[in-house]
Short mmCIF file of C-alpha atoms in Angstrom, two decimals:
data_model
loop_
_atom_site.label_atom_id
_atom_site.label_comp_id
_atom_site.label_asym_id
_atom_site.label_seq_id
_atom_site.Cartn_x
_atom_site.Cartn_y
_atom_site.Cartn_z
CA MET A 1048 -0.13 0.07 -0.03
CA VAL A 1049 1.33 3.30 -0.82
CA ALA A 1050 -0.13 5.09 2.33
CA ALA A 1051 1.82 2.44 4.44
CA GLN A 1052 5.00 3.45 2.73
CA HIS A 1053 4.54 7.18 3.49
CA THR A 1054 4.21 7.01 7.16
CA ILE A 1055 6.83 6.88 9.95
CA LYS A 1056 4.34 4.89 12.19
CA ASP A 1057 6.41 2.21 14.07
CA LYS A 1058 9.62 2.66 12.09
CA VAL A 1059 11.55 4.36 14.94
CA ALA A 1060 11.79 3.97 18.83
CA ILE A 1061 13.01 5.98 21.69
CA VAL A 1062 16.05 3.83 23.22
CA GLY A 1063 17.83 6.10 25.52
CA ILE A 1064 16.94 8.98 27.95
CA GLY A 1065 19.08 11.25 29.81
CA GLU A 1066 18.67 14.43 32.02
CA THR A 1067 20.92 16.45 34.27
CA LYS A 1068 20.14 17.52 37.63
CA TYR A 1069 17.40 20.13 37.41
CA TYR A 1070 18.14 23.56 38.86
CA LYS A 1071 16.27 26.57 39.63
CA HIS A 1072 16.83 29.32 37.03
CA GLY A 1073 20.33 30.84 37.30
CA GLN A 1074 21.69 28.18 39.58
CA SER A 1075 23.34 25.84 37.30
CA PRO A 1076 27.03 25.58 38.69
CA VAL A 1077 28.29 24.67 35.03
CA ALA A 1078 27.83 26.10 31.68
CA GLU A 1079 24.93 25.37 29.42
CA PHE A 1080 26.97 23.59 26.73
CA ARG A 1081 28.39 21.32 29.57
CA LEU A 1082 24.75 20.50 30.66
CA VAL A 1083 23.86 19.31 27.19
CA ILE A 1084 26.90 17.13 26.98
CA GLU A 1085 25.99 15.56 30.29
CA ALA A 1086 22.38 14.84 29.12
CA ILE A 1087 23.62 13.27 25.75
CA LYS A 1088 26.31 10.99 27.55
CA ARG A 1089 23.55 9.90 30.09
CA ALA A 1090 21.05 9.12 27.06
CA ALA A 1091 23.61 7.28 25.13
CA ASP A 1092 24.68 5.35 28.32
CA ASP A 1093 20.94 4.58 28.98
CA ALA A 1094 20.68 3.25 25.25
CA GLY A 1095 23.97 1.29 25.63
CA ILE A 1096 25.57 3.05 22.71
CA ASP A 1097 28.80 4.94 22.33
CA PRO A 1098 28.13 8.82 21.99
CA ARG A 1099 30.45 8.79 19.14
CA ASP A 1100 28.02 6.77 17.21
CA ILE A 1101 25.23 9.49 17.47
CA ASP A 1102 25.12 10.72 13.88
CA GLY A 1103 22.13 13.06 13.99
CA TYR A 1104 21.02 15.87 16.44
CA CYS A 1105 17.78 17.71 16.26
CA SER A 1106 16.55 20.49 18.44
CA TYR A 1107 14.10 23.30 18.77
CA SER A 1108 13.31 26.72 20.04
CA GLY A 1109 16.66 28.34 18.80
CA ASP A 1110 18.69 26.08 21.00
CA ARG A 1111 22.11 27.69 21.35
CA ASN A 1112 24.18 24.26 21.40
CA ASP A 1113 25.09 23.76 17.67
CA PRO A 1114 25.30 20.06 16.52
CA ALA A 1115 28.59 20.77 14.82
CA ARG A 1116 30.21 21.78 18.11
CA ILE A 1117 28.58 18.86 19.94
CA ALA A 1118 29.99 16.44 17.36
CA ALA A 1119 33.38 17.97 17.63
CA ALA A 1120 33.38 18.04 21.26
CA LEU A 1121 32.50 14.46 21.37
CA GLY A 1122 34.73 13.30 18.59
CA SER A 1123 31.70 11.99 16.69
CA LYS A 1124 32.63 9.81 13.71
CA ASP A 1125 30.23 11.49 11.40
CA LEU A 1126 27.31 14.03 11.52
CA ALA A 1127 24.76 13.07 9.03
CA LEU A 1128 21.57 15.00 10.10
CA SER A 1129 21.14 18.23 11.98
CA THR A 1130 17.95 20.22 12.28
CA MET A 1131 16.29 22.84 14.16
CA VAL A 1132 12.51 23.56 14.35
CA TRP A 1133 11.48 27.08 13.91
CA GLY A 1134 9.20 28.82 16.54
CA GLY A 1135 9.65 29.60 20.18
CA GLY A 1136 8.58 27.91 23.43
CA GLY A 1137 8.11 24.31 23.51
CA GLY A 1138 6.30 24.06 20.46
CA GLY A 1139 8.89 22.23 18.60
CA GLY A 1140 9.48 19.41 21.33
CA SER A 1141 7.68 16.79 19.44
CA ALA A 1142 8.55 18.31 16.08
CA ALA A 1143 12.27 17.81 16.74
CA MET A 1144 11.37 14.21 17.54
CA ALA A 1145 9.26 14.07 14.35
CA ASN A 1146 12.48 15.37 12.42
CA GLY A 1147 14.70 12.91 13.82
CA VAL A 1148 12.13 10.05 13.18
CA ALA A 1149 11.77 11.07 9.59
CA GLY A 1150 15.59 11.25 9.18
CA LEU A 1151 15.97 7.87 10.59
CA ALA A 1152 12.93 6.40 8.42
CA ALA A 1153 14.53 7.92 5.36
CA GLY A 1154 18.00 6.56 6.15
CA TYR A 1155 19.78 9.75 6.81
CA ALA A 1156 21.08 8.55 10.05
CA LYS A 1157 21.42 5.66 12.23
CA TYR A 1158 21.19 7.32 15.78
CA VAL A 1159 19.63 10.56 16.31
CA CYS A 1160 19.81 12.56 19.42
CA VAL A 1161 17.13 15.22 20.35
CA PHE A 1162 18.40 17.50 22.88
CA ARG A 1163 17.51 20.73 24.70
CA GLY A 1164 19.70 22.70 27.15
CA LEU A 1165 18.76 25.87 29.05
CA ALA A 1166 20.92 27.88 31.57
CA GLN A 1167 18.97 31.10 31.99
CA GLY A 1168 21.39 32.57 34.42
CA GLN A 1169 24.19 32.36 31.61
CA PHE A 1170 21.61 33.79 29.09
CA GLY A 1171 18.78 35.80 30.37
CA ARG A 1172 15.17 34.82 31.11
CA PHE A 1173 11.91 34.26 29.29
CA GLY A 1174 9.39 36.01 31.64
CA GLN A 1175 11.17 39.47 31.58
CA GLY A 1176 11.18 42.04 28.86
CA ARG A 1177 14.30 44.02 28.16
CA ALA A 1178 14.49 47.79 28.50
CA MET A 1179 14.74 49.56 25.08
CA PRO A 1180 13.43 53.03 23.91
CA GLU A 1181 11.38 51.59 20.92
CA VAL A 1182 10.18 48.44 19.70
CA PRO A 1183 9.59 47.74 16.03
CA TRP A 1184 7.05 45.61 14.08
CA PRO A 1185 5.53 43.35 15.12
CA MET A 1186 6.30 44.16 18.81
CA SER A 1187 5.14 47.54 18.33
CA TYR A 1188 1.47 46.44 18.36
CA VAL A 1189 1.61 44.82 21.88
CA VAL A 1190 4.82 45.79 23.80
CA PRO A 1191 3.97 49.46 24.43
CA TYR A 1192 0.56 48.39 25.81
CA GLY A 1193 2.50 46.21 28.48
CA LEU A 1194 1.61 42.90 26.61
CA ILE A 1195 5.12 41.48 26.78
CA SER A 1196 5.63 38.21 28.38
CA PRO A 1197 4.41 34.76 27.20
CA ALA A 1198 1.86 34.77 30.24
CA GLN A 1199 0.33 37.93 28.92
CA SER A 1200 0.30 36.59 25.35
CA PHE A 1201 -1.64 33.45 26.09
CA ALA A 1202 -3.91 34.75 29.00
CA MET A 1203 -5.74 36.64 26.24
CA ARG A 1204 -6.29 33.48 24.28
CA VAL A 1205 -7.33 31.50 27.42
CA ARG A 1206 -9.73 34.36 28.43
CA ARG A 1207 -11.44 34.08 25.06
CA PHE A 1208 -11.81 30.34 25.27
CA MET A 1209 -13.36 30.53 28.81
CA HIS A 1210 -15.77 33.09 27.53
CA GLU A 1211 -16.79 31.20 24.47
CA HIS A 1212 -17.51 27.96 26.22
CA ASN A 1213 -18.39 29.12 29.60
CA VAL A 1214 -15.72 27.70 31.32
CA GLY A 1215 -14.86 28.52 35.05
CA PRO A 1216 -11.37 28.69 36.78
CA GLU A 1217 -11.56 25.13 38.34
CA PRO A 1218 -9.90 23.22 35.41
CA LEU A 1219 -6.87 25.67 35.70
CA LYS A 1220 -6.43 24.97 39.35
CA ALA A 1221 -6.93 21.17 38.89
CA ILE A 1222 -4.12 21.02 36.23
CA SER A 1223 -1.77 22.88 38.55
CA LEU A 1224 -2.50 20.93 41.56
CA THR A 1225 -2.05 17.67 39.50
CA SER A 1226 1.46 18.56 38.43
CA TYR A 1227 2.39 19.39 42.01
CA HIS A 1228 0.86 16.26 43.43
CA HIS A 1229 2.94 14.19 40.98
CA ALA A 1230 6.18 16.01 41.80
CA GLN A 1231 5.93 15.10 45.42
CA GLN A 1232 6.79 11.43 44.17
CA ASN A 1233 9.68 12.58 41.96
CA PRO A 1234 12.88 13.36 43.63
CA ARG A 1235 14.22 14.90 40.38
CA ALA A 1236 11.61 17.57 40.47
CA VAL A 1237 12.45 20.99 41.67
CA MET A 1238 9.25 21.33 43.58
CA TYR A 1239 9.82 17.75 45.41
CA GLY A 1240 9.02 18.33 49.00
CA ARG A 1241 7.14 21.45 48.36
CA PRO A 1242 3.42 20.41 47.96
CA LEU A 1243 0.64 22.66 46.76
CA THR A 1244 -2.70 22.83 48.60
CA PRO A 1245 -5.95 24.26 47.01
CA GLU A 1246 -5.87 27.04 49.60
CA LYS A 1247 -2.21 27.91 48.74
CA TYR A 1248 -3.15 27.87 45.14
CA ASP A 1249 -6.23 30.32 45.86
CA GLN A 1250 -4.16 32.61 47.91
CA SER A 1251 -1.25 32.92 45.42
CA ARG A 1252 -0.84 36.23 43.61
CA TRP A 1253 -2.19 36.89 40.21
CA ILE A 1254 0.47 37.06 37.22
CA VAL A 1255 -2.04 38.13 34.82
CA GLU A 1256 -5.68 37.26 35.17
CA PRO A 1257 -6.75 34.41 34.76
CA PHE A 1258 -3.45 32.97 35.75
CA HIS A 1259 -2.39 32.76 39.40
CA LEU A 1260 1.32 32.15 40.10
CA TYR A 1261 0.86 28.38 40.06
CA ASP A 1262 -0.67 28.47 36.66
CA CYS A 1263 2.67 29.32 35.19
CA CYS A 1264 5.56 27.23 34.50
CA MET A 1265 8.91 27.62 36.30
CA GLU A 1266 12.00 28.91 34.72
CA ASN A 1267 15.00 26.45 35.17
CA ASP A 1268 18.52 25.31 34.20
CA GLY A 1269 19.30 21.96 32.97
CA ALA A 1270 19.37 19.70 30.04
CA ALA A 1271 17.70 16.58 28.55
CA ALA A 1272 18.41 14.38 25.59
CA VAL A 1273 16.80 11.34 24.11
CA ILE A 1274 18.33 8.88 21.54
CA LEU A 1275 16.27 7.61 18.52
CA THR A 1276 17.12 4.59 16.20
CA THR A 1277 15.18 2.42 13.75
CA SER A 1278 12.90 -0.16 15.16
CA ASP A 1279 15.11 -3.04 14.04
CA ARG A 1280 18.26 -1.58 15.54
CA ALA A 1281 16.09 -0.77 18.77
CA GLU A 1282 15.40 -4.43 19.46
CA ASP A 1283 19.06 -5.40 20.10
CA LEU A 1284 19.81 -2.44 22.67
CA LYS A 1285 19.69 -2.39 26.46
CA GLU A 1286 16.41 -0.91 27.36
CA LYS A 1287 12.68 -1.57 26.31
CA PRO A 1288 12.20 0.55 23.17
CA ALA A 1289 9.21 3.12 23.16
CA PHE A 1290 7.96 2.93 19.56
CA VAL A 1291 6.90 6.18 17.85
CA MET A 1292 3.52 5.61 16.41
CA ALA A 1293 3.14 9.03 15.22
CA ALA A 1294 4.44 12.52 15.58
CA SER A 1295 2.84 15.67 14.07
CA GLN A 1296 3.66 19.42 13.88
CA GLY A 1297 2.22 22.44 12.38
CA SER A 1298 -0.17 25.42 12.85
CA ASP A 1299 -3.66 25.95 12.03
CA TYR A 1300 -5.04 28.70 9.47
CA ARG A 1301 -3.36 32.01 10.15
CA GLN A 1302 -2.56 31.34 13.74
CA ALA A 1303 0.48 33.59 13.45
CA ALA A 1304 -1.38 36.53 12.12
CA GLY A 1305 0.10 39.46 13.72
CA ALA A 1306 -1.20 41.74 16.59
CA HIS A 1307 -3.52 38.67 17.81
CA ASN A 1308 -5.40 38.28 14.61
CA ALA A 1309 -5.54 34.47 14.42
CA PRO A 1310 -9.18 33.95 12.98
CA ASP A 1311 -9.71 31.03 15.43
CA TYR A 1312 -8.32 32.79 18.65
CA GLY A 1313 -9.40 30.87 21.58
CA THR A 1314 -7.26 27.66 20.87
CA SER A 1315 -4.14 25.76 21.54
CA ASN A 1316 -3.52 25.48 17.92
CA PHE A 1317 -3.72 21.86 17.95
CA LYS A 1318 -7.09 21.23 15.93
CA THR A 1319 -5.19 20.26 12.67
CA VAL A 1320 -1.99 18.88 14.27
CA ALA A 1321 -3.97 16.57 16.74
CA LYS A 1322 -6.06 15.28 13.70
CA ARG A 1323 -2.99 14.36 11.63
CA LEU A 1324 -1.66 12.70 14.91
CA TYR A 1325 -4.48 10.47 15.27
CA GLU A 1326 -4.68 9.51 11.66
CA MET A 1327 -0.85 8.62 11.57
CA ALA A 1328 -1.08 6.49 14.66
CA GLU A 1329 -4.57 5.03 13.76
CA ILE A 1330 -5.87 5.25 17.22
CA SER A 1331 -8.49 7.46 19.11
CA PRO A 1332 -8.43 9.54 22.20
CA GLU A 1333 -9.98 6.49 24.16
CA ASP A 1334 -6.72 4.40 23.43
CA VAL A 1335 -4.58 6.98 25.22
CA ASP A 1336 -3.18 5.67 28.53
CA VAL A 1337 -1.29 8.56 29.91
CA CYS A 1338 -0.57 12.02 28.67
CA GLN A 1339 2.22 14.45 29.13
CA SER A 1340 0.62 18.00 28.00
CA TYR A 1341 2.97 20.95 28.11
CA GLU A 1342 2.29 23.41 30.66
CA ASN A 1343 3.74 27.03 29.63
CA PHE A 1344 0.41 27.70 31.51
CA THR A 1345 -2.55 25.77 32.76
CA GLY A 1346 -5.07 27.35 30.32
CA GLY A 1347 -2.90 26.03 27.42
CA VAL A 1348 -3.21 22.25 28.83
CA MET A 1349 -6.94 22.74 29.10
CA MET A 1350 -7.29 23.66 25.53
CA SER A 1351 -4.63 21.00 24.42
CA LEU A 1352 -6.62 18.28 26.00
CA VAL A 1353 -10.01 19.54 24.47
CA GLU A 1354 -8.41 19.55 21.13
CA HIS A 1355 -6.91 16.16 21.53
CA GLY A 1356 -10.30 14.84 21.93
CA PHE A 1357 -10.47 14.24 25.66
CA CYS A 1358 -13.56 16.15 26.34
CA GLU A 1359 -15.79 18.72 24.78
CA PRO A 1360 -15.07 22.42 25.37
CA ASP A 1361 -18.16 22.79 27.54
CA GLU A 1362 -17.23 19.71 29.52
CA CYS A 1363 -13.92 21.13 31.00
CA ASP A 1364 -15.50 22.01 34.44
CA GLU A 1365 -16.67 18.40 34.83
CA PHE A 1366 -13.88 16.39 33.27
CA MET A 1367 -10.62 18.32 34.44
CA THR A 1368 -10.37 17.46 38.13
CA VAL A 1369 -7.51 16.28 40.01
CA GLU A 1370 -9.25 12.94 40.38
CA ASN A 1371 -9.41 12.39 36.74
CA PHE A 1372 -5.79 13.56 36.19
CA ARG A 1373 -4.07 11.52 39.07
CA ALA A 1374 -1.91 8.49 38.34
CA PRO A 1375 -2.56 5.66 38.50
CA SER A 1376 -6.37 5.82 38.94
CA GLY A 1377 -7.42 8.89 36.99
CA LYS A 1378 -9.27 8.63 33.71
CA LEU A 1379 -6.51 10.46 32.11
CA PRO A 1380 -3.30 10.48 34.25
CA LEU A 1381 -1.50 13.91 33.29
CA ASN A 1382 1.93 15.15 33.56
CA THR A 1383 2.98 12.28 35.88
CA SER A 1384 6.52 13.73 36.50
CA GLY A 1385 5.30 17.17 37.52
CA GLY A 1386 6.05 18.53 34.05
CA ASN A 1387 6.99 22.18 33.58
CA LEU A 1388 5.09 23.45 36.59
CA ALA A 1389 6.79 21.21 39.33
CA GLU A 1390 9.31 19.05 37.82
CA CYS A 1391 11.55 21.24 35.68
CA TYR A 1392 11.00 23.70 32.79
CA MET A 1393 13.23 21.88 30.32
CA HIS A 1394 11.16 23.21 27.39
CA GLY A 1395 8.98 20.16 27.60
CA LEU A 1396 11.62 17.54 26.60
CA GLU A 1397 11.32 16.38 30.14
CA LEU A 1398 7.59 15.31 29.11
CA VAL A 1399 9.23 13.14 26.33
CA THR A 1400 11.37 11.41 28.85
CA GLU A 1401 8.54 10.93 31.32
CA ALA A 1402 6.41 9.50 28.31
CA VAL A 1403 9.07 6.96 27.69
CA ARG A 1404 9.21 6.12 31.52
CA GLN A 1405 5.57 5.24 31.27
CA ILE A 1406 6.27 2.78 28.60
CA ARG A 1407 9.18 1.32 30.39
CA GLY A 1408 7.35 1.14 33.65
CA THR A 1409 9.81 3.29 35.55
CA SER A 1410 7.67 6.53 36.20
CA PRO A 1411 7.59 7.92 39.73
CA ASN A 1412 3.83 7.97 39.25
CA GLN A 1413 3.54 4.90 37.19
CA VAL A 1414 0.20 3.92 35.35
CA SER A 1415 -0.32 0.20 34.97
CA ASP A 1416 0.03 -1.46 31.87
CA VAL A 1417 0.67 1.41 29.56
CA GLU A 1418 0.31 0.81 25.93
CA VAL A 1419 -0.13 4.19 24.54
CA SER A 1420 1.70 7.17 25.92
CA MET A 1421 1.24 10.71 24.53
CA VAL A 1422 2.96 13.94 24.53
CA CYS A 1423 1.63 17.54 23.50
CA SER A 1424 4.22 20.00 22.96
CA GLY A 1425 3.79 23.78 23.41
CA PRO A 1426 0.16 24.95 23.16
CA MET A 1427 -0.88 28.43 21.68
CA VAL A 1428 2.48 29.13 19.86
CA ALA A 1429 3.22 28.32 16.23
CA PRO A 1430 4.06 25.52 15.27
CA VAL A 1431 3.00 23.31 17.93
CA SER A 1432 3.74 19.56 17.87
CA ASP A 1433 2.56 16.32 19.42
CA MET A 1434 3.66 12.63 19.62
CA ILE A 1435 2.32 9.25 20.30
CA LEU A 1436 4.58 6.32 21.71
CA ARG A 1437 3.52 2.64 22.19
CA ALA A 1438 5.31 -0.19 24.19
CA MET B 982 -19.20 57.95 17.87
CA THR B 983 -16.62 60.55 19.32
CA ALA B 984 -13.16 60.56 18.59
CA THR B 985 -11.29 61.64 21.79
CA THR B 986 -8.22 63.90 21.79
CA SER B 987 -4.99 63.48 23.51
CA ASN B 988 -6.06 65.70 26.20
CA ASP B 989 -8.31 62.78 27.54
CA ALA B 990 -5.37 60.40 27.98
CA ASP B 991 -2.17 61.13 29.72
CA ARG B 992 0.17 58.07 29.48
CA TYR B 993 -1.37 55.00 30.66
CA LEU B 994 1.66 53.07 31.49
CA PRO B 995 4.94 54.47 32.90
CA ASP B 996 7.09 56.90 30.66
CA ALA B 997 9.79 54.56 30.50
CA MET B 998 7.99 51.91 28.75
CA PRO B 999 8.96 51.53 25.10
CA LEU B 1000 7.14 53.34 22.37
CA PRO B 1001 6.40 51.82 18.95
CA ALA B 1002 8.69 52.27 15.92
CA PRO B 1003 7.63 51.77 12.36
CA SER B 1004 8.87 48.69 10.78
CA GLY B 1005 12.26 49.46 9.18
CA ASP B 1006 11.19 48.22 5.78
CA GLY B 1007 8.30 50.68 5.60
CA LEU B 1008 5.70 48.04 5.94
CA ASP B 1009 3.34 50.01 8.45
CA SER B 1010 4.71 53.61 8.27
CA GLU B 1011 1.31 54.76 7.38
CA PHE B 1012 -0.48 53.32 10.48
CA TRP B 1013 1.92 55.28 12.71
CA ASP B 1014 1.65 58.54 10.65
CA ALA B 1015 -2.05 58.22 10.87
CA THR B 1016 -2.36 57.69 14.64
CA LYS B 1017 -0.26 60.80 14.95
CA ARG B 1018 -3.16 62.69 13.01
CA HIS B 1019 -5.52 60.93 15.63
CA GLU B 1020 -6.91 58.70 12.76
CA LEU B 1021 -7.26 55.02 12.82
CA VAL B 1022 -6.38 53.19 9.45
CA VAL B 1023 -6.36 49.50 8.64
CA GLN B 1024 -4.63 47.84 5.83
CA ARG B 1025 -6.86 47.01 2.82
CA CYS B 1026 -6.38 45.10 -0.37
CA ASN B 1027 -6.95 47.23 -3.27
CA ALA B 1028 -7.51 44.12 -5.35
CA CYS B 1029 -10.05 42.18 -3.31
CA ARG B 1030 -10.96 44.73 -0.63
CA THR B 1031 -10.00 42.14 2.20
CA TRP B 1032 -9.14 44.09 5.40
CA GLN B 1033 -5.83 42.89 6.93
CA PHE B 1034 -4.34 43.45 10.42
CA GLY B 1035 -1.19 43.21 11.60
CA PRO B 1036 -0.04 44.55 8.36
CA GLU B 1037 1.98 42.19 5.90
CA TRP B 1038 3.51 42.61 2.46
CA VAL B 1039 0.73 40.44 0.61
CA CYS B 1040 -2.97 40.06 0.91
CA TYR B 1041 -3.49 36.68 2.57
CA ASN B 1042 -6.83 36.30 0.65
CA CYS B 1043 -5.95 37.11 -3.26
CA HIS B 1044 -2.16 37.45 -2.64
CA SER B 1045 -2.12 40.82 -4.41
CA PHE B 1046 0.70 43.17 -3.47
CA ASP B 1047 -1.44 46.07 -4.03
CA LEU B 1048 -2.39 47.06 -0.48
CA GLY B 1049 -3.37 50.43 0.87
CA TRP B 1050 -4.67 51.90 4.08
CA GLU B 1051 -8.24 52.87 4.85
CA LYS B 1052 -9.53 55.13 7.51
CA VAL B 1053 -12.15 53.48 9.85
CA PRO B 1054 -14.36 54.85 12.58
CA ASP B 1055 -12.83 55.00 16.01
CA ARG B 1056 -15.02 52.39 17.40
CA GLY B 1057 -14.52 48.54 18.45
CA VAL B 1058 -15.93 45.76 20.70
CA ILE B 1059 -13.80 44.19 23.38
CA TYR B 1060 -13.19 40.61 22.16
CA SER B 1061 -10.76 39.46 25.04
CA TRP B 1062 -9.04 41.12 28.00
CA GLU B 1063 -6.54 40.64 30.80
CA ARG B 1064 -5.66 42.35 34.14
CA CYS B 1065 -1.61 42.42 34.43
CA TRP B 1066 -0.29 42.29 37.88
CA HIS B 1067 3.31 40.94 37.70
CA PRO B 1068 5.86 43.51 36.40
CA VAL B 1069 7.54 42.06 33.39
CA HIS B 1070 9.54 45.05 32.50
CA PRO B 1071 11.90 47.25 34.32
CA ALA B 1072 9.56 50.27 33.62
CA LEU B 1073 6.47 48.52 35.31
CA LYS B 1074 8.22 47.88 38.61
CA ASP B 1075 5.97 48.89 41.43
CA PHE B 1076 3.20 49.68 38.99
CA GLY B 1077 -0.10 47.92 38.19
CA PRO B 1078 -2.39 46.35 37.87
CA TYR B 1079 -3.21 47.67 34.37
CA LEU B 1080 -5.81 46.53 31.90
CA VAL B 1081 -5.06 45.18 28.24
CA VAL B 1082 -7.89 44.56 25.83
CA LEU B 1083 -8.01 43.02 22.51
CA VAL B 1084 -10.51 45.06 20.47
CA GLU B 1085 -12.42 43.81 17.40
CA LEU B 1086 -13.20 46.65 14.71
CA PRO B 1087 -16.49 45.71 13.29
CA ASP B 1088 -15.99 48.38 10.48
CA ALA B 1089 -12.92 46.89 9.44
CA GLY B 1090 -13.78 43.13 8.80
CA ASN B 1091 -13.40 42.34 12.55
CA VAL B 1092 -9.80 42.91 12.61
CA ARG B 1093 -8.29 43.10 16.12
CA MET B 1094 -6.04 45.54 17.95
CA VAL B 1095 -4.26 45.37 21.35
CA GLY B 1096 -4.51 48.34 23.67
CA ASN B 1097 -5.14 49.55 27.07
CA LEU B 1098 -8.62 50.11 28.61
CA LEU B 1099 -8.52 53.55 30.20
CA GLY B 1100 -10.09 54.04 33.65
CA ASP B 1101 -10.08 52.27 36.76
CA PRO B 1102 -7.67 49.20 36.40
CA LEU B 1103 -9.81 47.21 38.72
CA GLN B 1104 -13.16 47.81 36.89
CA GLU B 1105 -15.25 44.96 35.72
CA VAL B 1106 -14.43 44.23 32.01
CA VAL B 1107 -16.95 42.45 29.99
CA ILE B 1108 -16.42 40.93 26.57
CA GLY B 1109 -18.62 42.45 24.05
CA THR B 1110 -18.60 45.97 25.47
CA GLY B 1111 -18.27 48.81 22.92
CA VAL B 1112 -15.22 50.90 23.05
CA VAL B 1113 -14.13 54.10 21.42
CA ALA B 1114 -10.36 54.90 20.56
CA ALA B 1115 -8.38 57.50 22.48
CA TYR B 1116 -5.12 58.90 21.01
CA GLU B 1117 -2.07 58.84 23.47
CA ASP B 1118 0.52 61.36 22.09
CA HIS B 1119 4.15 61.24 23.05
CA GLU B 1120 6.43 64.21 22.25
CA GLY B 1121 9.05 63.26 19.77
CA GLY B 1122 7.44 59.66 19.63
CA ALA B 1123 4.65 57.74 18.18
CA THR B 1124 0.93 57.98 19.09
CA LEU B 1125 -0.53 54.93 20.80
CA VAL B 1126 -4.20 53.97 20.26
CA GLN B 1127 -5.89 53.37 23.59
CA TRP B 1128 -9.53 52.51 24.37
CA ARG B 1129 -12.32 53.71 26.61
CA VAL B 1130 -15.71 52.21 27.26
CA ALA B 1131 -18.25 53.76 25.04
CA ASP B 1132 -21.21 55.88 26.27
CA ALA B 1133 -24.27 53.64 26.71
#
């Protein structure tokens, strides 16, 4: 069948995962590049391969650590594939995976590493605007009005979604409490040992309405890396492979139109991307056992889950509860490592490593008998991306 | 509808906030020239008459490069809004909260513009409320387009 030849479904697996210690922003004791190399070495070790055999590197969000420098630093035998996904935030997390998968399926490389490193103390923070006297297009239409940070850009979309679908504040709170709950079982998590109660959430300060402090991701230092290879090679390696059923990326009609003019505005931007994802995987939302959904802000998670078909927009208040999101018993265990809110803001690559752990059976909040493990990367930006793994 | 004058609006945000600069490639000089005249203009395709904002070099509808600017009434409708509390810019330290609104222009194909909602920053904001433009002048700099709730 022609269709079968033109899909990446099941052709590639994740065979190694590696992470550095995760730090609060600005607190990494070593340089960002060294963090990245540490994560790559750990991922290669986890896979049971020599780091010199990695011949492809993929990243996203303008990662500063150039594959050519990495390959030189590690003495790589050959560099056969290097790609960068356009766009900011974590929107490229699964898209970088898709690029690596496509490169492997097409025979460009044998072992691809997808990585992300951040040392914000070394390079400056996302959540703070820089002082300058004038701002040119397209920032000229937003920044002079005090609409500057990612939280401010996305609160506007979330408010519109809540208005259109008559959604209250409880789903945002449930998403936040779930991440903090899961982080209490995860010693890697920056918020390990720092539980969040409903009262503490309610009393926390507003960042920008409708987001409280705990609706917003952390900013962190660290690095994460995963190793991909073809499914036939994967069978011979050390760890249980997590096979990639599907990986999708893109952006709906004119989502990046300037000055907040996306025609469909109250959206995570996953409507077309999620449809392609399920078609490629040939499964439906009911088949998903566990989901890692990128929390830049809780409101983005809410819209991502709706647009991945887990509930209707007007069912958010009923469906999105801690009970439904909690591992292992919830209907849709969500962000089981603590995610960007409470484990580490590694631009969502830590969600990929957690999705793999759920397949392997090694999550700190393990869901039983996981067959299908989903990742949604970076809602409300353009492009966004997502991925489905299977055991 | 009433066009308000600069006398109505002192600077809504602190003086040290950045001001808009026209795009270096000339894309939107006409917009910022018009606001200095206290006129609201929106990019419009001369070929197919589609309204377009933010401005771009090509019409998204018919792909014509023949784009112009058309004056539109100073009125809009609140499409979404937010109250900002956390200072994300050095100029905003110890300032706030303040209101940002996304305003739809029914006279220009429902394109949207971002601005501040003048008045009490703690006022109740209701999506769908009618607003009118208020021009905020800056000596030696650009004029911002702000919004205030329209008289009932």
